[in-house]
PDB file of C-alpha atoms in Angstrom:
ATOM      1  CA  UNK A 241      84.774  88.032 100.884  1.00  0.00           C
ATOM      2  CA  UNK A 242      84.793  84.520 100.893  1.00  0.00           C
ATOM      3  CA  UNK A 243      81.067  84.593 101.093  1.00  0.00           C
ATOM      4  CA  UNK A 244      80.634  86.838  98.706  1.00  0.00           C
ATOM      5  CA  UNK A 245      83.015  85.620  96.257  1.00  0.00           C
ATOM      6  CA  UNK A 246      81.099  82.371  96.840  1.00  0.00           C
ATOM      7  CA  UNK A 247      76.920  83.493  96.600  1.00  0.00           C
ATOM      8  CA  UNK A 248      78.591  85.016  93.342  1.00  0.00           C
ATOM      9  CA  UNK A 249      80.141  82.386  91.431  1.00  0.00           C
ATOM     10  CA  UNK A 250      76.847  80.271  92.598  1.00  0.00           C
ATOM     11  CA  UNK A 251      74.119  82.847  91.419  1.00  0.00           C
ATOM     12  CA  UNK A 252      76.135  82.875  87.830  1.00  0.00           C
ATOM     13  CA  UNK A 253      76.644  79.284  87.569  1.00  0.00           C
ATOM     14  CA  UNK A 254      72.486  79.070  87.838  1.00  0.00           C
ATOM     15  CA  UNK A 255      72.112  82.345  85.654  1.00  0.00           C
ATOM     16  CA  UNK A 256      74.364  79.704  82.994  1.00  0.00           C
ATOM     17  CA  UNK A 257      72.767  77.074  83.791  1.00  0.00           C
ATOM     18  CA  UNK A 258      69.259  78.328  82.724  1.00  0.00           C
ATOM     19  CA  UNK A 259      70.311  80.256  79.945  1.00  0.00           C
ATOM     20  CA  UNK A 260      71.605  76.605  78.453  1.00  0.00           C
ATOM     21  CA  UNK A 261      68.430  75.484  79.111  1.00  0.00           C
ATOM     22  CA  UNK A 262      66.426  77.673  77.460  1.00  0.00           C
ATOM     23  CA  UNK A 263      69.282  77.211  74.661  1.00  0.00           C
ATOM     24  CA  UNK A 264      68.795  73.538  74.291  1.00  0.00           C
ATOM     25  CA  UNK A 265      65.282  73.381  73.969  1.00  0.00           C
ATOM     26  CA  UNK A 266      64.948  76.365  71.303  1.00  0.00           C
ATOM     27  CA  UNK A 267      67.869  74.284  69.774  1.00  0.00           C
ATOM     28  CA  UNK A 268      65.893  70.931  70.092  1.00  0.00           C
ATOM     29  CA  UNK A 269      63.145  72.882  68.162  1.00  0.00           C
ATOM     30  CA  UNK A 270      65.592  74.253  65.675  1.00  0.00           C
ATOM     31  CA  UNK A 271      66.875  70.596  64.770  1.00  0.00           C
ATOM     32  CA  UNK A 272      63.078  69.102  63.997  1.00  0.00           C
ATOM     33  CA  UNK A 273      63.100  72.175  62.210  1.00  0.00           C
ATOM     34  CA  UNK A 274      66.494  71.424  60.349  1.00  0.00           C
ATOM     35  CA  UNK A 275      65.878  67.531  60.302  1.00  0.00           C
ATOM     36  CA  UNK A 276      61.886  68.339  58.379  1.00  0.00           C
ATOM     37  CA  UNK A 277      63.721  71.156  56.075  1.00  0.00           C
ATOM     38  CA  UNK A 278      66.069  67.920  54.967  1.00  0.00           C
ATOM     39  CA  UNK A 279      62.989  64.981  54.459  1.00  0.00           C
ATOM     40  CA  UNK A 280      60.844  67.863  52.447  1.00  0.00           C
ATOM     41  CA  UNK A 281      63.811  68.689  50.402  1.00  0.00           C
ATOM     42  CA  UNK A 282      64.259  64.620  49.971  1.00  0.00           C
ATOM     43  CA  UNK A 283      60.485  63.557  50.464  1.00  0.00           C
ATOM     44  CA  UNK A 284      58.695  66.659  48.137  1.00  0.00           C
ATOM     45  CA  UNK A 285      61.681  68.557  46.132  1.00  0.00           C
ATOM     46  CA  UNK A 286      63.648  65.886  44.626  1.00  0.00           C
ATOM     47  CA  UNK A 287      61.686  64.725  41.653  1.00  0.00           C
ATOM     48  CA  UNK A 288      64.034  66.888  39.588  1.00  0.00           C
ATOM     49  CA  UNK A 289      67.385  65.015  40.998  1.00  0.00           C
ATOM     50  CA  UNK A 290      67.830  62.387  38.397  1.00  0.00           C
ATOM     51  CA  UNK A 291      68.098  65.606  35.336  1.00  0.00           C
ATOM     52  CA  UNK A 292      71.021  67.085  37.464  1.00  0.00           C
ATOM     53  CA  UNK A 293      74.059  65.375  36.947  1.00  0.00           C
ATOM     54  CA  UNK A 294      75.820  66.439  40.541  1.00  0.00           C
ATOM     55  CA  UNK A 295      74.960  64.649  43.343  1.00  0.00           C
ATOM     56  CA  UNK A 296      75.571  67.622  45.525  1.00  0.00           C
ATOM     57  CA  UNK A 297      72.000  68.748  45.878  1.00  0.00           C
ATOM     58  CA  UNK A 298      70.341  65.933  47.353  1.00  0.00           C
ATOM     59  CA  UNK A 299      74.003  65.355  49.418  1.00  0.00           C
ATOM     60  CA  UNK A 300      73.151  68.629  51.362  1.00  0.00           C
ATOM     61  CA  UNK A 301      69.528  67.470  52.072  1.00  0.00           C
ATOM     62  CA  UNK A 302      70.753  64.669  53.536  1.00  0.00           C
ATOM     63  CA  UNK A 303      73.528  66.782  55.605  1.00  0.00           C
ATOM     64  CA  UNK A 304      70.510  68.350  56.984  1.00  0.00           C
ATOM     65  CA  UNK A 305      68.325  65.465  57.606  1.00  0.00           C
ATOM     66  CA  UNK A 306      71.633  63.830  59.751  1.00  0.00           C
ATOM     67  CA  UNK A 307      71.972  67.149  61.419  1.00  0.00           C
ATOM     68  CA  UNK A 308      68.441  67.629  62.512  1.00  0.00           C
ATOM     69  CA  UNK A 309      68.732  63.770  64.121  1.00  0.00           C
ATOM     70  CA  UNK A 310      71.326  64.615  66.091  1.00  0.00           C
ATOM     71  CA  UNK A 311      70.614  68.386  67.734  1.00  0.00           C
ATOM     72  CA  UNK A 312      67.310  66.363  68.400  1.00  0.00           C
ATOM     73  CA  UNK A 313      69.250  63.889  70.484  1.00  0.00           C
ATOM     74  CA  UNK A 314      72.125  66.255  71.628  1.00  0.00           C
ATOM     75  CA  UNK A 315      69.607  69.286  73.202  1.00  0.00           C
ATOM     76  CA  UNK A 316      68.633  66.584  74.985  1.00  0.00           C
ATOM     77  CA  UNK A 317      72.189  65.618  76.239  1.00  0.00           C
ATOM     78  CA  UNK A 318      72.844  69.358  76.658  1.00  0.00           C
ATOM     79  CA  UNK A 319      69.521  69.096  79.037  1.00  0.00           C
ATOM     80  CA  UNK A 320      70.993  66.433  81.253  1.00  0.00           C
ATOM     81  CA  UNK A 321      74.591  67.849  81.505  1.00  0.00           C
ATOM     82  CA  UNK A 322      73.223  70.908  82.547  1.00  0.00           C
ATOM     83  CA  UNK A 323      71.134  70.428  85.682  1.00  0.00           C
ATOM     84  CA  UNK A 324      72.842  67.430  86.661  1.00  0.00           C
ATOM     85  CA  UNK A 325      76.193  69.835  86.128  1.00  0.00           C
ATOM     86  CA  UNK A 326      78.633  66.599  84.963  1.00  0.00           C
ATOM     87  CA  UNK A 327      81.618  68.220  83.411  1.00  0.00           C
ATOM     88  CA  UNK A 328      81.829  65.716  81.178  1.00  0.00           C
ATOM     89  CA  UNK A 329      78.509  65.704  79.937  1.00  0.00           C
ATOM     90  CA  UNK A 330      79.150  69.031  79.182  1.00  0.00           C
ATOM     91  CA  UNK A 331      82.680  67.668  77.712  1.00  0.00           C
ATOM     92  CA  UNK A 332      80.625  65.718  75.343  1.00  0.00           C
ATOM     93  CA  UNK A 333      77.801  67.985  74.311  1.00  0.00           C
ATOM     94  CA  UNK A 334      80.434  70.271  73.492  1.00  0.00           C
ATOM     95  CA  UNK A 335      82.197  68.408  70.888  1.00  0.00           C
ATOM     96  CA  UNK A 336      78.129  67.574  69.551  1.00  0.00           C
ATOM     97  CA  UNK A 337      77.495  71.101  68.763  1.00  0.00           C
ATOM     98  CA  UNK A 338      80.885  71.459  67.348  1.00  0.00           C
ATOM     99  CA  UNK A 339      80.225  69.003  64.896  1.00  0.00           C
ATOM    100  CA  UNK A 340      77.027  69.648  64.046  1.00  0.00           C
ATOM    101  CA  UNK A 341      78.095  72.668  63.764  1.00  0.00           C
ATOM    102  CA  UNK A 342      80.268  71.894  60.919  1.00  0.00           C
ATOM    103  CA  UNK A 343      78.038  69.641  59.193  1.00  0.00           C
ATOM    104  CA  UNK A 344      75.746  72.480  58.928  1.00  0.00           C
ATOM    105  CA  UNK A 345      78.614  74.616  57.745  1.00  0.00           C
ATOM    106  CA  UNK A 346      79.444  72.392  55.094  1.00  0.00           C
ATOM    107  CA  UNK A 347      75.662  72.133  53.741  1.00  0.00           C
ATOM    108  CA  UNK A 348      75.254  75.450  53.654  1.00  0.00           C
ATOM    109  CA  UNK A 349      78.837  75.673  51.934  1.00  0.00           C
ATOM    110  CA  UNK A 350      77.897  73.002  49.573  1.00  0.00           C
ATOM    111  CA  UNK A 351      74.501  74.500  49.380  1.00  0.00           C
ATOM    112  CA  UNK A 352      76.379  77.519  47.616  1.00  0.00           C
ATOM    113  CA  UNK A 353      79.176  76.172  45.768  1.00  0.00           C
ATOM    114  CA  UNK A 354      76.322  74.128  44.027  1.00  0.00           C
ATOM    115  CA  UNK A 355      74.298  77.426  43.496  1.00  0.00           C
ATOM    116  CA  UNK A 356      76.956  78.707  41.132  1.00  0.00           C
ATOM    117  CA  UNK A 357      77.534  75.948  38.986  1.00  0.00           C
ATOM    118  CA  UNK A 358      73.917  74.741  38.648  1.00  0.00           C
ATOM    119  CA  UNK A 359      73.496  76.920  35.579  1.00  0.00           C
ATOM    120  CA  UNK A 360      76.933  75.315  33.604  1.00  0.00           C
ATOM    121  CA  UNK A 361      75.387  71.652  34.639  1.00  0.00           C
ATOM    122  CA  UNK A 362      72.141  72.377  33.442  1.00  0.00           C
ATOM    123  CA  UNK A 363      73.215  74.511  29.947  1.00  0.00           C
ATOM    124  CA  UNK A 364      76.066  71.467  29.034  1.00  0.00           C
ATOM    125  CA  UNK A 365      73.846  68.357  30.390  1.00  0.00           C
ATOM    126  CA  UNK A 366      70.221  68.927  30.258  1.00  0.00           C
ATOM    127  CA  UNK A 367      69.063  68.533  26.760  1.00  0.00           C
ATOM    128  CA  UNK A 368      71.013  65.097  26.542  1.00  0.00           C
ATOM    129  CA  UNK A 369      69.500  63.789  29.225  1.00  0.00           C
ATOM    130  CA  UNK A 370      66.148  64.548  28.211  1.00  0.00           C
ATOM    131  CA  UNK A 371      66.539  63.746  25.083  1.00  0.00           C
ATOM    132  CA  UNK A 372      68.186  60.792  25.100  1.00  0.00           C
ATOM    133  CA  UNK A 373      67.091  59.397  28.127  1.00  0.00           C
ATOM    134  CA  UNK A 374      63.187  60.033  27.338  1.00  0.00           C
ATOM    135  CA  UNK A 375      61.288  56.433  27.443  1.00  0.00           C
ATOM    136  CA  UNK A 376      63.903  54.373  27.802  1.00  0.00           C
ATOM    137  CA  UNK A 377      62.989  51.434  29.663  1.00  0.00           C
ATOM    138  CA  UNK A 378      65.758  51.741  32.624  1.00  0.00           C
ATOM    139  CA  UNK A 379      65.025  55.626  32.604  1.00  0.00           C
ATOM    140  CA  UNK A 380      61.556  55.617  34.205  1.00  0.00           C
ATOM    141  CA  UNK A 381      62.259  58.400  36.812  1.00  0.00           C
ATOM    142  CA  UNK A 382      64.434  60.222  33.889  1.00  0.00           C
ATOM    143  CA  UNK A 383      60.696  60.265  32.068  1.00  0.00           C
ATOM    144  CA  UNK A 384      58.640  60.733  35.091  1.00  0.00           C
ATOM    145  CA  UNK A 385      60.874  64.298  35.959  1.00  0.00           C
ATOM    146  CA  UNK A 386      60.763  65.193  32.453  1.00  0.00           C
ATOM    147  CA  UNK A 387      56.412  65.023  32.455  1.00  0.00           C
ATOM    148  CA  UNK A 388      56.368  66.616  35.010  1.00  0.00           C
ATOM    149  CA  UNK A 389      58.677  69.416  34.879  1.00  0.00           C
ATOM    150  CA  UNK A 390      56.982  70.193  31.610  1.00  0.00           C
ATOM    151  CA  UNK A 391      53.872  70.127  32.754  1.00  0.00           C
ATOM    152  CA  UNK A 392      54.569  71.932  36.024  1.00  0.00           C
ATOM    153  CA  UNK A 393      56.457  74.759  34.627  1.00  0.00           C
ATOM    154  CA  UNK A 394      54.580  74.445  31.202  1.00  0.00           C
ATOM    155  CA  UNK A 395      57.617  74.272  29.276  1.00  0.00           C
ATOM    156  CA  UNK A 396      58.740  72.443  26.398  1.00  0.00           C
ATOM    157  CA  UNK A 397      62.594  70.723  25.763  1.00  0.00           C
ATOM    158  CA  UNK A 398      65.578  71.890  27.617  1.00  0.00           C
ATOM    159  CA  UNK A 399      65.812  75.385  25.465  1.00  0.00           C
ATOM    160  CA  UNK A 400      62.826  75.454  23.341  1.00  0.00           C
ATOM    161  CA  UNK A 401      60.552  73.125  21.739  1.00  0.00           C
ATOM    162  CA  UNK A 402      62.329  72.115  18.880  1.00  0.00           C
ATOM    163  CA  UNK A 403      65.017  69.999  21.189  1.00  0.00           C
ATOM    164  CA  UNK A 404      62.688  66.664  20.645  1.00  0.00           C
ATOM    165  CA  UNK A 405      63.801  66.546  16.909  1.00  0.00           C
ATOM    166  CA  UNK A 406      67.265  65.372  17.993  1.00  0.00           C
ATOM    167  CA  UNK A 407      65.479  62.936  20.671  1.00  0.00           C
ATOM    168  CA  UNK A 408      65.908  59.195  19.942  1.00  0.00           C
ATOM    169  CA  UNK A 409      62.987  58.209  21.223  1.00  0.00           C
ATOM    170  CA  UNK A 410      60.792  60.813  18.657  1.00  0.00           C
ATOM    171  CA  UNK A 411      62.651  59.478  15.740  1.00  0.00           C
ATOM    172  CA  UNK A 412      61.793  56.322  16.275  1.00  0.00           C
ATOM    173  CA  UNK A 413      58.235  54.106  15.647  1.00  0.00           C
ATOM    174  CA  UNK A 414      57.283  53.752  19.417  1.00  0.00           C
ATOM    175  CA  UNK A 415      56.796  57.488  19.478  1.00  0.00           C
ATOM    176  CA  UNK A 416      54.013  57.090  16.606  1.00  0.00           C
ATOM    177  CA  UNK A 417      53.918  60.077  15.009  1.00  0.00           C
ATOM    178  CA  UNK A 418      54.226  61.993  17.771  1.00  0.00           C
ATOM    179  CA  UNK A 419      56.897  65.418  16.869  1.00  0.00           C
ATOM    180  CA  UNK A 420      56.963  65.761  21.287  1.00  0.00           C
ATOM    181  CA  UNK A 421      56.315  64.125  24.459  1.00  0.00           C
ATOM    182  CA  UNK A 422      52.254  64.452  25.516  1.00  0.00           C
ATOM    183  CA  UNK A 423      53.480  65.867  28.453  1.00  0.00           C
ATOM    184  CA  UNK A 424      54.497  69.291  26.124  1.00  0.00           C
ATOM    185  CA  UNK A 425      50.946  69.828  25.108  1.00  0.00           C
ATOM    186  CA  UNK A 426      48.951  72.389  27.196  1.00  0.00           C
ATOM    187  CA  UNK A 427      45.774  69.902  27.804  1.00  0.00           C
ATOM    188  CA  UNK A 428      47.595  66.721  27.729  1.00  0.00           C
ATOM    189  CA  UNK A 429      45.198  63.613  26.271  1.00  0.00           C
ATOM    190  CA  UNK A 430      46.568  60.515  24.248  1.00  0.00           C
ATOM    191  CA  UNK A 431      48.783  61.332  21.599  1.00  0.00           C
ATOM    192  CA  UNK A 432      48.599  65.089  21.661  1.00  0.00           C
ATOM    193  CA  UNK A 433      52.012  65.264  20.604  1.00  0.00           C
ATOM    194  CA  UNK A 434      51.267  64.388  17.450  1.00  0.00           C
ATOM    195  CA  UNK A 435      49.917  68.007  16.623  1.00  0.00           C
ATOM    196  CA  UNK A 436      52.850  70.480  16.254  1.00  0.00           C
ATOM    197  CA  UNK A 437      51.153  73.484  16.160  1.00  0.00           C
ATOM    198  CA  UNK A 438      51.773  76.706  19.250  1.00  0.00           C
ATOM    199  CA  UNK A 439      47.640  76.533  20.312  1.00  0.00           C
ATOM    200  CA  UNK A 440      49.081  72.541  21.340  1.00  0.00           C
ATOM    201  CA  UNK A 441      52.141  73.098  21.796  1.00  0.00           C
ATOM    202  CA  UNK A 442      54.316  75.038  24.654  1.00  0.00           C
ATOM    203  CA  UNK A 443      56.897  76.533  22.447  1.00  0.00           C
ATOM    204  CA  UNK A 444      57.739  79.753  24.190  1.00  0.00           C
ATOM    205  CA  UNK A 445      59.820  78.562  25.989  1.00  0.00           C
ATOM    206  CA  UNK A 446      62.442  75.935  27.476  1.00  0.00           C
ATOM    207  CA  UNK A 447      62.495  74.653  30.516  1.00  0.00           C
ATOM    208  CA  UNK A 448      66.246  75.092  31.414  1.00  0.00           C
ATOM    209  CA  UNK A 449      65.583  78.874  33.438  1.00  0.00           C
ATOM    210  CA  UNK A 450      62.212  77.471  35.425  1.00  0.00           C
ATOM    211  CA  UNK A 451      64.225  74.269  36.641  1.00  0.00           C
ATOM    212  CA  UNK A 452      66.818  76.319  37.397  1.00  0.00           C
ATOM    213  CA  UNK A 453      65.010  79.117  39.061  1.00  0.00           C
ATOM    214  CA  UNK A 454      63.178  76.208  40.869  1.00  0.00           C
ATOM    215  CA  UNK A 455      66.556  74.601  41.928  1.00  0.00           C
ATOM    216  CA  UNK A 456      68.173  77.403  42.900  1.00  0.00           C
ATOM    217  CA  UNK A 457      65.120  78.769  45.689  1.00  0.00           C
ATOM    218  CA  UNK A 458      65.728  75.573  47.540  1.00  0.00           C
ATOM    219  CA  UNK A 459      69.182  75.758  47.584  1.00  0.00           C
ATOM    220  CA  UNK A 460      68.512  79.427  48.700  1.00  0.00           C
ATOM    221  CA  UNK A 461      66.286  77.480  51.802  1.00  0.00           C
ATOM    222  CA  UNK A 462      69.027  75.146  52.442  1.00  0.00           C
ATOM    223  CA  UNK A 463      71.707  77.643  52.860  1.00  0.00           C
ATOM    224  CA  UNK A 464      70.374  79.910  54.851  1.00  0.00           C
ATOM    225  CA  UNK A 465      68.983  76.917  56.917  1.00  0.00           C
ATOM    226  CA  UNK A 466      71.990  75.689  57.207  1.00  0.00           C
ATOM    227  CA  UNK A 467      73.853  78.405  57.974  1.00  0.00           C
ATOM    228  CA  UNK A 468      71.816  80.452  60.451  1.00  0.00           C
ATOM    229  CA  UNK A 469      71.400  77.853  62.491  1.00  0.00           C
ATOM    230  CA  UNK A 470      75.202  77.254  62.534  1.00  0.00           C
ATOM    231  CA  UNK A 471      75.048  80.700  63.913  1.00  0.00           C
ATOM    232  CA  UNK A 472      72.910  79.988  66.814  1.00  0.00           C
ATOM    233  CA  UNK A 473      75.153  76.995  67.733  1.00  0.00           C
ATOM    234  CA  UNK A 474      77.882  79.486  68.690  1.00  0.00           C
ATOM    235  CA  UNK A 475      76.079  80.691  71.249  1.00  0.00           C
ATOM    236  CA  UNK A 476      75.119  77.594  72.968  1.00  0.00           C
ATOM    237  CA  UNK A 477      79.284  76.783  72.579  1.00  0.00           C
ATOM    238  CA  UNK A 478      79.947  79.525  74.310  1.00  0.00           C
ATOM    239  CA  UNK A 479      77.535  79.071  77.206  1.00  0.00           C
ATOM    240  CA  UNK A 480      79.236  75.731  77.243  1.00  0.00           C
ATOM    241  CA  UNK A 481      82.206  76.573  77.768  1.00  0.00           C
ATOM    242  CA  UNK A 482      81.008  79.179  80.508  1.00  0.00           C
ATOM    243  CA  UNK A 483      79.465  77.405  82.865  1.00  0.00           C
ATOM    244  CA  UNK A 484      82.216  74.092  82.328  1.00  0.00           C
ATOM    245  CA  UNK A 485      84.582  76.644  83.912  1.00  0.00           C
ATOM    246  CA  UNK A 486      82.389  78.099  86.175  1.00  0.00           C
ATOM    247  CA  UNK A 487      81.521  74.492  87.319  1.00  0.00           C
ATOM    248  CA  UNK A 488      83.518  72.488  90.378  1.00  0.00           C
ATOM    249  CA  UNK A 489      85.812  69.371  88.744  1.00  0.00           C
ATOM    250  CA  UNK A 490      84.520  66.207  89.627  1.00  0.00           C
ATOM    251  CA  UNK A 491      85.897  63.839  92.849  1.00  0.00           C
ATOM    252  CA  UNK A 492      88.217  60.989  91.269  1.00  0.00           C
TER     253      UNK A 492
END
């Protein structure tokens, strides 16, 4: 009976080792995916961050990048801990899994909260940001973001094209009699913003709804990635706890 019990425990430990190894392999790949989503958000989709008052959108992306890097390192550590059968390494591995789990849950929660607040923030601040900061010497990022926003989404102003009548730049001599920025034009040419006509200017819709939809889509991705990977980690922590209990204590 004793031999049977020992063999059974050994088989269980071997199964757990391979389950944890397979988990770590896919976990390492998931870490690369998480990091890629964070970098993609910061590098390719952050053009409009200067138009937002809150830093939550950027913070969620940075959390994903950090979590992705730590996940990849942790995946390697997990493989070493599994095959060397060292309980001390398994303890460190479990703690890192728990930290990553918390980071990704935080990213998911932040994305969800900001998703709910985004409409209110844009309604309160977007028009003022566009009309008061556009073409200011120290607001180059805002100017670039506004021009890209209006051209990419074929819109003009926050709510509509008439918002630009409140612009400090439009009312100044520097605008050279433009009624709108040139980026409001359907075909952008130098000083095309001088001609106020529906055939020339995007007058039918403002940019606020289009920007909101754009950012919300990316918040959905960030939230889904954060919560999804965190859910998968629960299995990794369970496998680690089971293997830890099955291994004999290290000799001292």
